Short mmCIF file of C-alpha atoms and ligand atoms in Angstrom, two decimals:
data_model
loop_
_atom_site.label_atom_id
_atom_site.label_comp_id
_atom_site.label_asym_id
_atom_site.label_seq_id
_atom_site.Cartn_x
_atom_site.Cartn_y
_atom_site.Cartn_z
CA MET A 1 3.92 -13.94 -40.50
CA ARG A 2 2.88 -17.55 -40.62
CA GLU A 3 -0.04 -18.84 -38.69
CA GLY A 4 0.73 -19.39 -35.02
CA GLU A 5 4.03 -17.53 -35.20
CA LEU A 6 3.03 -14.53 -33.10
CA PHE A 7 2.31 -16.59 -30.01
CA GLY A 8 4.59 -19.47 -30.86
CA SER A 9 7.56 -18.48 -28.74
CA TRP A 10 5.38 -17.51 -25.79
CA THR A 11 3.64 -20.81 -25.47
CA GLU A 12 6.86 -22.72 -24.97
CA ARG A 13 7.44 -24.04 -21.49
CA SER A 14 9.09 -21.43 -19.28
CA GLN A 15 12.70 -22.12 -18.32
CA ILE A 16 12.20 -20.23 -15.12
CA PHE A 17 8.68 -20.74 -13.80
CA ARG A 18 6.90 -23.96 -13.21
CA ASN A 19 3.80 -22.31 -11.77
CA ARG A 20 3.99 -18.56 -11.39
CA GLU A 21 0.52 -18.44 -9.83
CA LEU A 22 1.97 -19.75 -6.57
CA LEU A 23 3.71 -16.41 -6.11
CA ARG A 24 0.64 -14.26 -6.57
CA PRO A 25 -0.69 -12.48 -3.47
CA SER A 26 -4.16 -13.99 -3.95
CA TYR A 27 -2.86 -17.57 -3.86
CA LEU A 28 -3.68 -19.27 -0.58
CA PRO A 29 -0.86 -21.66 0.34
CA GLU A 30 -1.59 -24.90 2.15
CA ARG A 31 1.08 -24.29 4.71
CA LEU A 32 1.86 -21.05 6.48
CA PRO A 33 5.26 -21.41 8.17
CA HIS A 34 5.79 -19.35 11.35
CA ARG A 35 2.10 -18.75 11.87
CA GLU A 36 1.51 -21.95 13.84
CA GLU A 37 0.81 -20.05 17.04
CA GLN A 38 -1.74 -17.67 15.47
CA ILE A 39 -3.39 -20.51 13.56
CA GLY A 40 -3.63 -22.54 16.75
CA ARG A 41 -5.13 -19.73 18.80
CA LEU A 42 -7.62 -18.76 16.14
CA ALA A 43 -8.61 -22.39 15.64
CA ARG A 44 -9.20 -22.77 19.37
CA ILE A 45 -11.36 -19.64 19.54
CA LEU A 46 -13.36 -20.60 16.47
CA SER A 47 -13.75 -24.25 17.41
CA PHE A 48 -16.65 -23.55 19.81
CA PRO A 49 -19.36 -23.94 17.15
CA LEU A 50 -18.15 -27.50 16.56
CA ARG A 51 -19.49 -28.12 20.08
CA GLY A 52 -22.58 -26.03 19.49
CA GLU A 53 -21.38 -22.87 21.24
CA THR A 54 -20.84 -19.35 19.93
CA PRO A 55 -17.22 -18.37 19.36
CA SER A 56 -16.00 -15.01 20.69
CA ASN A 57 -15.44 -12.05 18.47
CA VAL A 58 -11.81 -11.57 17.54
CA PHE A 59 -9.74 -8.53 16.72
CA ILE A 60 -6.59 -9.19 14.72
CA TYR A 61 -3.87 -6.71 14.00
CA GLY A 62 -0.40 -6.66 12.57
CA LYS A 63 1.57 -4.75 9.96
CA THR A 64 1.00 -5.26 6.26
CA GLY A 65 2.12 -8.59 4.81
CA THR A 66 2.27 -10.44 8.14
CA GLY A 67 -0.15 -13.14 6.99
CA LYS A 68 -3.39 -11.96 8.65
CA THR A 69 -5.66 -12.47 5.66
CA ALA A 70 -4.00 -15.72 4.63
CA THR A 71 -4.22 -17.14 8.17
CA VAL A 72 -7.87 -16.26 8.66
CA ARG A 73 -8.88 -17.61 5.26
CA TYR A 74 -6.97 -20.78 5.94
CA VAL A 75 -8.48 -21.40 9.40
CA LEU A 76 -11.97 -20.57 8.19
CA GLY A 77 -11.64 -22.99 5.30
CA GLU A 78 -10.56 -25.78 7.66
CA LEU A 79 -13.37 -24.96 10.08
CA GLU A 80 -15.99 -25.13 7.33
CA LYS A 81 -14.57 -28.47 6.20
CA MET A 82 -14.78 -29.83 9.73
CA GLY A 83 -18.30 -28.42 10.11
CA ARG A 84 -19.45 -30.29 7.02
CA LYS A 85 -17.89 -33.47 8.32
CA LEU A 86 -19.64 -33.14 11.67
CA ASN A 87 -22.80 -31.92 10.01
CA ARG A 88 -22.81 -28.59 11.84
CA GLY A 89 -24.02 -25.48 10.07
CA ILE A 90 -20.93 -23.28 10.03
CA LYS A 91 -20.49 -20.61 7.43
CA GLY A 92 -17.73 -18.05 7.02
CA ILE A 93 -18.25 -14.91 5.00
CA TYR A 94 -15.25 -12.85 4.04
CA LEU A 95 -15.74 -9.11 3.47
CA ASN A 96 -13.06 -6.72 2.40
CA CYS A 97 -14.18 -3.47 3.97
CA GLU A 98 -12.18 -1.38 1.60
CA ARG A 99 -14.75 -2.36 -1.04
CA VAL A 100 -17.75 -3.35 1.05
CA ASN A 101 -17.53 -0.15 3.00
CA THR A 102 -20.97 1.02 4.13
CA ARG A 103 -23.51 -0.31 6.57
CA TYR A 104 -25.89 -0.93 3.68
CA ARG A 105 -23.36 -2.79 1.57
CA VAL A 106 -22.23 -4.96 4.45
CA LEU A 107 -25.77 -6.00 5.38
CA ALA A 108 -26.79 -6.52 1.75
CA THR A 109 -23.68 -8.58 0.96
CA LEU A 110 -24.18 -10.75 4.04
CA THR A 111 -27.85 -11.28 3.30
CA ASN A 112 -27.21 -12.17 -0.33
CA SER A 113 -24.45 -14.51 0.62
CA LEU A 114 -26.81 -16.29 3.05
CA LEU A 115 -29.54 -16.44 0.42
CA ASN A 116 -27.02 -18.21 -1.75
CA GLY A 117 -28.56 -17.22 -5.07
CA THR A 118 -32.10 -18.26 -4.20
CA SER A 119 -33.20 -14.62 -4.23
CA SER A 120 -31.48 -11.36 -3.44
CA VAL A 121 -31.84 -7.95 -1.86
CA PRO A 122 -30.98 -4.92 -4.00
CA THR A 123 -27.50 -3.46 -3.59
CA THR A 124 -29.01 -0.06 -2.90
CA GLY A 125 -32.31 1.61 -2.19
CA TRP A 126 -33.93 -0.18 0.74
CA PRO A 127 -34.47 1.62 4.05
CA ILE A 128 -31.69 0.44 6.35
CA ASP A 129 -34.02 -0.93 9.06
CA VAL A 130 -35.88 -3.04 6.49
CA LEU A 131 -32.58 -4.39 5.26
CA TYR A 132 -31.45 -5.17 8.81
CA GLU A 133 -34.71 -6.96 9.61
CA THR A 134 -34.37 -9.00 6.42
CA PHE A 135 -30.80 -9.92 7.31
CA LEU A 136 -31.95 -11.09 10.76
CA ARG A 137 -34.82 -13.12 9.34
CA VAL A 138 -32.70 -14.84 6.69
CA LEU A 139 -29.90 -15.51 9.15
CA ASP A 140 -32.18 -16.92 11.83
CA SER A 141 -34.05 -19.15 9.41
CA GLU A 142 -31.84 -22.08 10.38
CA GLU A 143 -29.58 -23.22 13.15
CA ARG A 144 -26.06 -22.20 12.25
CA VAL A 145 -23.00 -20.24 13.20
CA LEU A 146 -22.00 -17.40 10.94
CA ILE A 147 -18.43 -16.15 11.13
CA ILE A 148 -18.07 -12.76 9.53
CA VAL A 149 -14.56 -11.71 8.60
CA MET A 150 -14.24 -7.97 8.19
CA ASP A 151 -10.83 -7.47 6.66
CA GLU A 152 -9.25 -4.00 6.57
CA VAL A 153 -12.08 -2.96 8.85
CA ASP A 154 -10.30 0.29 9.75
CA ARG A 155 -10.83 1.55 6.19
CA MET A 156 -14.55 1.47 6.65
CA VAL A 157 -14.74 2.69 10.21
CA VAL A 158 -12.54 5.72 9.68
CA LYS A 159 -14.58 6.81 6.67
CA LYS A 160 -18.10 5.70 7.44
CA GLY A 161 -18.28 5.02 11.16
CA ASP A 162 -18.82 1.87 13.16
CA GLU A 163 -22.60 1.48 13.06
CA VAL A 164 -22.51 -1.81 11.25
CA LEU A 165 -19.96 -3.17 13.71
CA TYR A 166 -22.35 -2.15 16.41
CA ASP A 167 -25.13 -4.05 14.62
CA LEU A 168 -23.07 -7.17 14.16
CA THR A 169 -21.41 -7.39 17.55
CA ARG A 170 -24.84 -7.13 19.22
CA VAL A 171 -26.83 -9.25 16.86
CA ASN A 172 -26.71 -12.45 18.97
CA SER A 173 -29.24 -11.10 21.46
CA GLU A 174 -31.81 -10.82 18.65
CA LEU A 175 -31.29 -14.31 17.26
CA GLU A 176 -32.95 -17.52 18.33
CA ARG A 177 -31.42 -20.17 16.15
CA ALA A 178 -28.35 -18.66 14.52
CA LYS A 179 -25.21 -17.30 16.17
CA VAL A 180 -22.74 -14.76 14.90
CA SER A 181 -19.09 -14.09 15.54
CA VAL A 182 -17.10 -11.25 14.00
CA ILE A 183 -13.41 -11.28 13.14
CA GLY A 184 -12.08 -7.76 12.55
CA ILE A 185 -8.70 -7.40 10.85
CA SER A 186 -6.65 -4.22 10.72
CA ASN A 187 -3.07 -3.19 10.20
CA ASP A 188 -3.56 -0.18 12.40
CA ALA A 189 -3.67 -1.06 16.08
CA ARG A 190 -4.74 2.46 17.04
CA PHE A 191 -7.87 2.12 15.00
CA THR A 192 -9.88 0.75 17.92
CA HIS A 193 -9.77 4.23 19.45
CA TYR A 194 -12.21 5.32 16.77
CA LEU A 195 -14.73 2.76 17.98
CA ASP A 196 -17.61 3.23 20.31
CA PRO A 197 -16.38 1.77 23.64
CA ARG A 198 -19.10 -0.91 23.56
CA VAL A 199 -18.06 -2.02 20.10
CA ARG A 200 -14.42 -1.93 21.12
CA SER A 201 -14.84 -4.23 24.07
CA SER A 202 -17.12 -6.56 22.17
CA LEU A 203 -14.92 -6.84 19.08
CA GLY A 204 -11.81 -7.17 21.21
CA GLU A 205 -13.08 -10.09 23.31
CA GLU A 206 -10.09 -11.91 21.91
CA GLU A 207 -7.07 -10.20 20.41
CA LEU A 208 -4.48 -11.69 18.15
CA VAL A 209 -1.27 -9.94 17.18
CA PHE A 210 0.71 -10.82 14.08
CA PRO A 211 4.32 -9.74 14.57
CA PRO A 212 6.50 -8.90 11.55
CA TYR A 213 8.55 -11.77 10.10
CA ASP A 214 12.33 -11.68 10.45
CA ALA A 215 14.68 -12.46 7.55
CA LEU A 216 15.05 -16.15 8.42
CA GLN A 217 11.31 -16.65 8.68
CA LEU A 218 10.78 -14.88 5.37
CA ARG A 219 13.36 -17.15 3.82
CA ASP A 220 11.42 -20.22 4.97
CA ILE A 221 8.21 -18.78 3.57
CA LEU A 222 9.86 -18.06 0.23
CA GLU A 223 11.43 -21.48 0.09
CA GLU A 224 8.08 -23.13 0.59
CA ARG A 225 6.43 -21.10 -2.16
CA ALA A 226 9.41 -21.18 -4.54
CA SER A 227 9.68 -24.95 -4.59
CA GLY A 228 6.47 -25.25 -6.57
CA ALA A 229 6.73 -21.96 -8.43
CA PHE A 230 10.13 -22.35 -10.11
CA GLN A 231 11.75 -24.97 -12.30
CA PRO A 232 14.37 -27.02 -10.46
CA GLY A 233 17.70 -25.19 -10.44
CA ALA A 234 16.20 -21.94 -11.75
CA LEU A 235 17.34 -19.90 -8.74
CA GLU A 236 20.94 -18.90 -8.22
CA GLY A 237 22.19 -19.52 -4.68
CA GLY A 238 21.39 -16.64 -2.35
CA VAL A 239 18.38 -15.36 -4.32
CA LEU A 240 15.85 -16.32 -1.65
CA SER A 241 17.99 -14.94 1.17
CA LEU A 242 18.44 -11.64 -0.64
CA CYS A 243 14.69 -11.27 -1.23
CA ALA A 244 14.07 -12.14 2.41
CA ALA A 245 16.69 -9.67 3.64
CA HIS A 246 15.21 -6.80 1.62
CA ALA A 247 11.70 -7.51 2.86
CA ALA A 248 12.84 -7.94 6.46
CA ARG A 249 14.35 -4.48 6.40
CA GLU A 250 10.96 -3.15 5.38
CA HIS A 251 8.98 -4.27 8.41
CA GLY A 252 8.99 -8.00 7.66
CA ASP A 253 6.43 -7.99 4.87
CA ALA A 254 5.91 -11.41 3.21
CA ARG A 255 3.97 -9.89 0.32
CA ARG A 256 6.96 -7.72 -0.48
CA ALA A 257 9.31 -10.71 -0.34
CA LEU A 258 7.08 -12.69 -2.72
CA ASP A 259 6.71 -9.73 -5.09
CA LEU A 260 10.48 -9.34 -5.24
CA LEU A 261 10.95 -12.98 -6.06
CA ARG A 262 8.21 -12.96 -8.68
CA VAL A 263 9.45 -9.80 -10.39
CA ALA A 264 13.06 -11.07 -10.33
CA GLY A 265 11.81 -14.23 -12.04
CA GLU A 266 9.89 -12.22 -14.62
CA LEU A 267 12.89 -10.02 -15.40
CA SER A 268 15.11 -13.03 -15.93
CA GLU A 269 12.49 -14.65 -18.13
CA GLN A 270 12.07 -11.51 -20.23
CA GLU A 271 15.73 -11.47 -21.08
CA GLY A 272 15.79 -15.18 -21.78
CA ALA A 273 18.21 -15.92 -18.93
CA MET A 274 18.70 -19.47 -17.74
CA ARG A 275 18.48 -18.62 -14.04
CA VAL A 276 17.31 -15.94 -11.68
CA THR A 277 20.41 -14.18 -10.37
CA LEU A 278 21.18 -11.79 -7.52
CA GLU A 279 21.38 -9.05 -10.13
CA HIS A 280 17.78 -9.79 -11.14
CA VAL A 281 16.73 -9.39 -7.52
CA ARG A 282 18.56 -6.08 -7.32
CA ARG A 283 16.75 -4.84 -10.42
CA ALA A 284 13.43 -6.17 -9.18
CA TYR A 285 13.97 -4.18 -6.01
CA GLU A 286 14.55 -1.00 -8.00
CA LYS A 287 11.50 -1.64 -10.13
CA LEU A 288 9.25 -2.19 -7.11
CA GLU A 289 10.61 0.91 -5.40
CA GLU A 290 9.85 2.91 -8.51
CA ASP A 291 6.35 1.46 -8.78
CA LYS A 292 5.74 2.31 -5.15
CA MET A 293 6.84 5.91 -5.65
CA VAL A 294 4.68 6.25 -8.77
CA GLU A 295 1.71 5.08 -6.75
CA ILE A 296 2.45 7.46 -3.89
CA VAL A 297 2.80 10.45 -6.20
CA ARG A 298 -0.26 9.46 -8.21
CA THR A 299 -2.49 9.42 -5.15
CA LEU A 300 -1.22 12.66 -3.57
CA PRO A 301 -3.78 15.42 -3.05
CA SER A 302 -3.55 18.07 -5.75
CA GLN A 303 -2.03 20.74 -3.49
CA SER A 304 0.80 18.37 -2.62
CA LYS A 305 1.34 17.70 -6.31
CA LEU A 306 1.57 21.44 -6.93
CA LEU A 307 4.08 21.76 -4.13
CA LEU A 308 6.13 18.91 -5.51
CA PHE A 309 5.93 20.41 -8.95
CA SER A 310 7.24 23.73 -7.64
CA LEU A 311 10.14 21.97 -5.99
CA LEU A 312 10.83 20.13 -9.23
CA LEU A 313 11.01 23.38 -11.17
CA LEU A 314 13.56 24.79 -8.75
CA VAL A 315 15.71 21.69 -8.83
CA GLU A 316 15.54 21.56 -12.61
CA ARG A 317 16.71 25.15 -12.75
CA GLY A 318 19.85 23.98 -11.06
CA ALA A 319 19.13 24.87 -7.45
CA GLU A 320 21.01 22.33 -5.41
CA LYS A 321 19.69 23.39 -2.10
CA VAL A 322 16.17 24.65 -1.88
CA THR A 323 14.90 26.29 1.26
CA THR A 324 11.35 26.24 2.52
CA GLY A 325 10.99 29.95 1.73
CA GLU A 326 12.03 29.41 -1.85
CA VAL A 327 9.76 26.50 -2.46
CA TYR A 328 6.86 28.35 -0.90
CA GLU A 329 7.38 31.30 -3.20
CA ALA A 330 7.55 29.03 -6.24
CA TYR A 331 4.44 27.20 -5.04
CA ARG A 332 2.61 30.48 -4.55
CA ARG A 333 3.36 31.56 -8.08
CA VAL A 334 2.44 28.22 -9.59
CA SER A 335 -0.87 28.28 -7.71
CA LEU A 336 -1.69 31.81 -8.78
CA GLN A 337 -0.91 30.95 -12.35
CA LYS A 338 -3.31 28.06 -12.15
CA GLY A 339 -5.91 30.43 -10.74
CA LEU A 340 -5.85 28.77 -7.33
CA ASP A 341 -5.65 30.38 -3.91
CA PRO A 342 -2.31 29.36 -2.44
CA LEU A 343 -2.42 27.73 0.98
CA THR A 344 -0.77 29.49 3.89
CA PRO A 345 2.92 28.83 4.61
CA ARG A 346 1.83 26.89 7.68
CA ARG A 347 -0.34 24.49 5.73
CA VAL A 348 2.32 24.08 3.08
CA SER A 349 4.78 23.26 5.82
CA ASP A 350 2.43 20.46 6.94
CA LEU A 351 2.18 19.15 3.38
CA LEU A 352 5.94 19.14 3.19
CA SER A 353 6.16 17.08 6.37
CA GLU A 354 3.74 14.60 4.84
CA LEU A 355 5.84 14.36 1.69
CA GLU A 356 8.82 13.68 3.90
CA MET A 357 6.97 10.98 5.78
CA LEU A 358 6.05 9.31 2.49
CA GLY A 359 9.71 9.35 1.52
CA VAL A 360 9.27 11.63 -1.49
CA VAL A 361 11.49 14.42 -0.11
CA SER A 362 14.07 14.78 2.63
CA THR A 363 14.56 17.87 4.74
CA ARG A 364 17.33 19.16 6.93
CA ILE A 365 16.95 21.96 9.45
CA LEU A 366 19.23 24.93 8.89
CA ASN A 367 19.60 26.86 12.07
CA SER A 368 21.70 29.55 10.57
CA GLY A 369 18.87 31.61 9.09
CA ARG A 370 18.32 35.15 10.24
CA TYR A 371 14.65 34.39 10.42
CA GLY A 372 14.90 31.34 12.61
CA ARG A 373 14.21 27.79 11.61
CA THR A 374 14.52 27.28 7.88
CA LYS A 375 14.63 23.87 6.29
CA GLU A 376 16.56 22.71 3.31
CA ILE A 377 14.65 20.36 1.04
CA SER A 378 15.81 17.77 -1.44
CA LEU A 379 14.01 15.40 -3.76
CA ASN A 380 14.37 11.68 -3.14
CA LEU A 381 13.79 10.66 -6.70
CA PRO A 382 15.34 11.60 -10.03
CA THR A 383 13.86 14.74 -11.59
CA ARG A 384 13.25 13.00 -14.92
CA GLN A 385 11.19 10.34 -13.22
CA LEU A 386 9.20 12.82 -11.15
CA ARG A 387 8.52 14.97 -14.18
CA LYS A 388 7.19 11.96 -16.05
CA MET A 389 4.89 11.10 -13.14
CA LEU A 390 3.56 14.63 -12.78
CA GLU A 391 3.15 15.15 -16.50
CA GLY A 392 1.22 11.93 -16.71
CA ASP A 393 -1.21 13.64 -14.39
CA GLY A 394 -3.75 15.64 -16.38
CA MET A 395 -3.93 18.31 -13.70
CA LEU A 396 -0.51 19.74 -14.39
CA LEU A 397 -0.12 19.15 -18.06
CA PRO A 398 -1.44 22.36 -19.65
CA HIS A 399 0.74 24.51 -17.43
CA THR A 400 3.95 22.63 -17.60
CA VAL A 401 5.35 24.25 -20.70
CA SER A 402 4.59 27.83 -19.80
CA LEU A 403 5.87 27.40 -16.30
CA LEU A 404 9.06 25.88 -17.52
CA ARG A 405 9.60 28.78 -19.86
CA GLN A 406 9.07 31.19 -17.04
CA ALA A 407 11.45 29.21 -14.87
CA LYS A 408 14.12 29.30 -17.55
CA LEU A 409 13.92 33.10 -17.75
CA GLY A 410 15.28 33.07 -14.28
CA GLY A 411 13.14 36.01 -13.38
CA TRP A 412 12.01 34.74 -9.99
CA GLU A 413 13.42 36.16 -6.87
CA TRP A 414 13.14 34.56 -3.52
CA THR A 415 12.15 36.38 -0.46
CA GLY A 416 14.11 33.92 1.61
CA GLU A 417 11.57 34.32 4.31
CA ALA A 418 11.48 31.61 6.94
CA TRP A 419 8.36 29.70 7.89
N1 LIG B 1 3.52 -17.67 6.85
C1 LIG B 1 3.32 -17.55 5.54
N2 LIG B 1 3.60 -18.56 4.69
C2 LIG B 1 3.38 -18.45 3.37
N3 LIG B 1 2.92 -17.34 2.78
C3 LIG B 1 2.63 -16.30 3.57
C4 LIG B 1 2.81 -16.34 4.98
N4 LIG B 1 2.45 -15.15 5.51
C5 LIG B 1 2.07 -14.40 4.47
N5 LIG B 1 2.16 -15.07 3.31
C6 LIG B 1 1.87 -14.58 1.99
O1 LIG B 1 2.23 -13.21 1.94
C7 LIG B 1 1.25 -12.44 1.27
C8 LIG B 1 0.69 -11.41 2.22
O2 LIG B 1 0.00 -12.05 3.28
P1 LIG B 1 -1.44 -11.53 3.76
O3 LIG B 1 -2.21 -11.03 2.60
O4 LIG B 1 -2.04 -12.57 4.60
O5 LIG B 1 -0.95 -10.31 4.65
P2 LIG B 1 -1.82 -9.33 5.56
O6 LIG B 1 -1.26 -9.41 6.94
O7 LIG B 1 -3.26 -9.62 5.38
O8 LIG B 1 -1.42 -7.92 4.96
P3 LIG B 1 -2.34 -6.58 4.81
O9 LIG B 1 -2.38 -5.95 6.18
O10 LIG B 1 -1.56 -5.74 3.86
O11 LIG B 1 -3.65 -7.01 4.29
C9 LIG B 1 0.22 -13.43 0.76
O12 LIG B 1 0.56 -13.80 -0.55
C10 LIG B 1 0.38 -14.62 1.69
O13 LIG B 1 0.00 -15.81 1.05
MG1 LIG B 2 -4.81 -8.57 4.46
#
């Protein structure tokens, strides 16, 4: 191979993309169509520090992909710009509580962000009250308004409690020069029930709801992003509408619509096509669905994987209809063979309901059984694909072969018992 040949063809200008980065979820667009109302309300609430007052705390919720993170980052950016112009100390700190998920981490991250590299507190090890005092001292060292965005705040609260929210929503009474406002973002509206009532009322001083986008709104959003992302004429007519329609059916998720468009573009590029077609969108949809399923199966608890594996064995043996009794018996044997205590039929029934909720299996109630309510279960994904996913999982690998052999012998009998 001659020098430069390996990468030669890849460095040519793409026929399809002009700037693929514009379609990435992390890209913050300059315009957010159909979020004018939310942007306006948030801007009004957060504008108080421009007049030297403390803004209220805000609780924001809406389903995934409805533009919560993008809107807050956008408004905060504008507010900071305006603050600099008016020479007001306004600082926004963005925390993703999925990662920054303990009281210690939150306080340490805030403190270090305020210290701005001049010095730092350790990311672990200090007594929490010392850390809190340090945070207060650093924060109050100058006159300013700190706006703390706690994105995906439910992830932290459900796991680790709401102590730090308690700290932060009360902190103003301990400050002389600085002021604090907290913006909590969640895609679970029920999450506030987990909160201490005092935190709930304080965080929810102002509430902002982000409704799902409909297909037409999603189309506008895509159009805006696509105009910079693709070469002129690279999209076949109807591509944007099809992406928008798919995403609208799945609770109006803009991230999903953008992913579809990006993946469709990548597929067409990979095959050297001149344009992105409706067929590329259809295949992109299938690919994303498959990726989603892989992720769901990968993150299942191990008992659910065992249950799914048992169901897979039965289906692979040719059973078209599998009843709950049959799958329980298979599960019991698989567990025993792995040296595990099988869960009770009741618990397994719960796991099965969860698998159904996640879309991995479907069930149908058969009322005909002598023993009462039996369900019939079917897999929602091809056996080959499921086998690949489960085999890729170290937990099942050593047993797969022997279990399959046993399954092929056909020596299992089903009690047919209902549960
Ligand atoms: N109105 C809009 N205009 C342009 N792009 C948008 C708009 N709303 C959302 N997006 C884009 O869609 C993607 C998802 O939006 P965002 O991350 O803000 O959703 P979210 O509500 O925070 O979702 P989650 O609850 O999953 O965190 C991002 O790439 C964002 O830039
Ligand atoms: Mg978000």
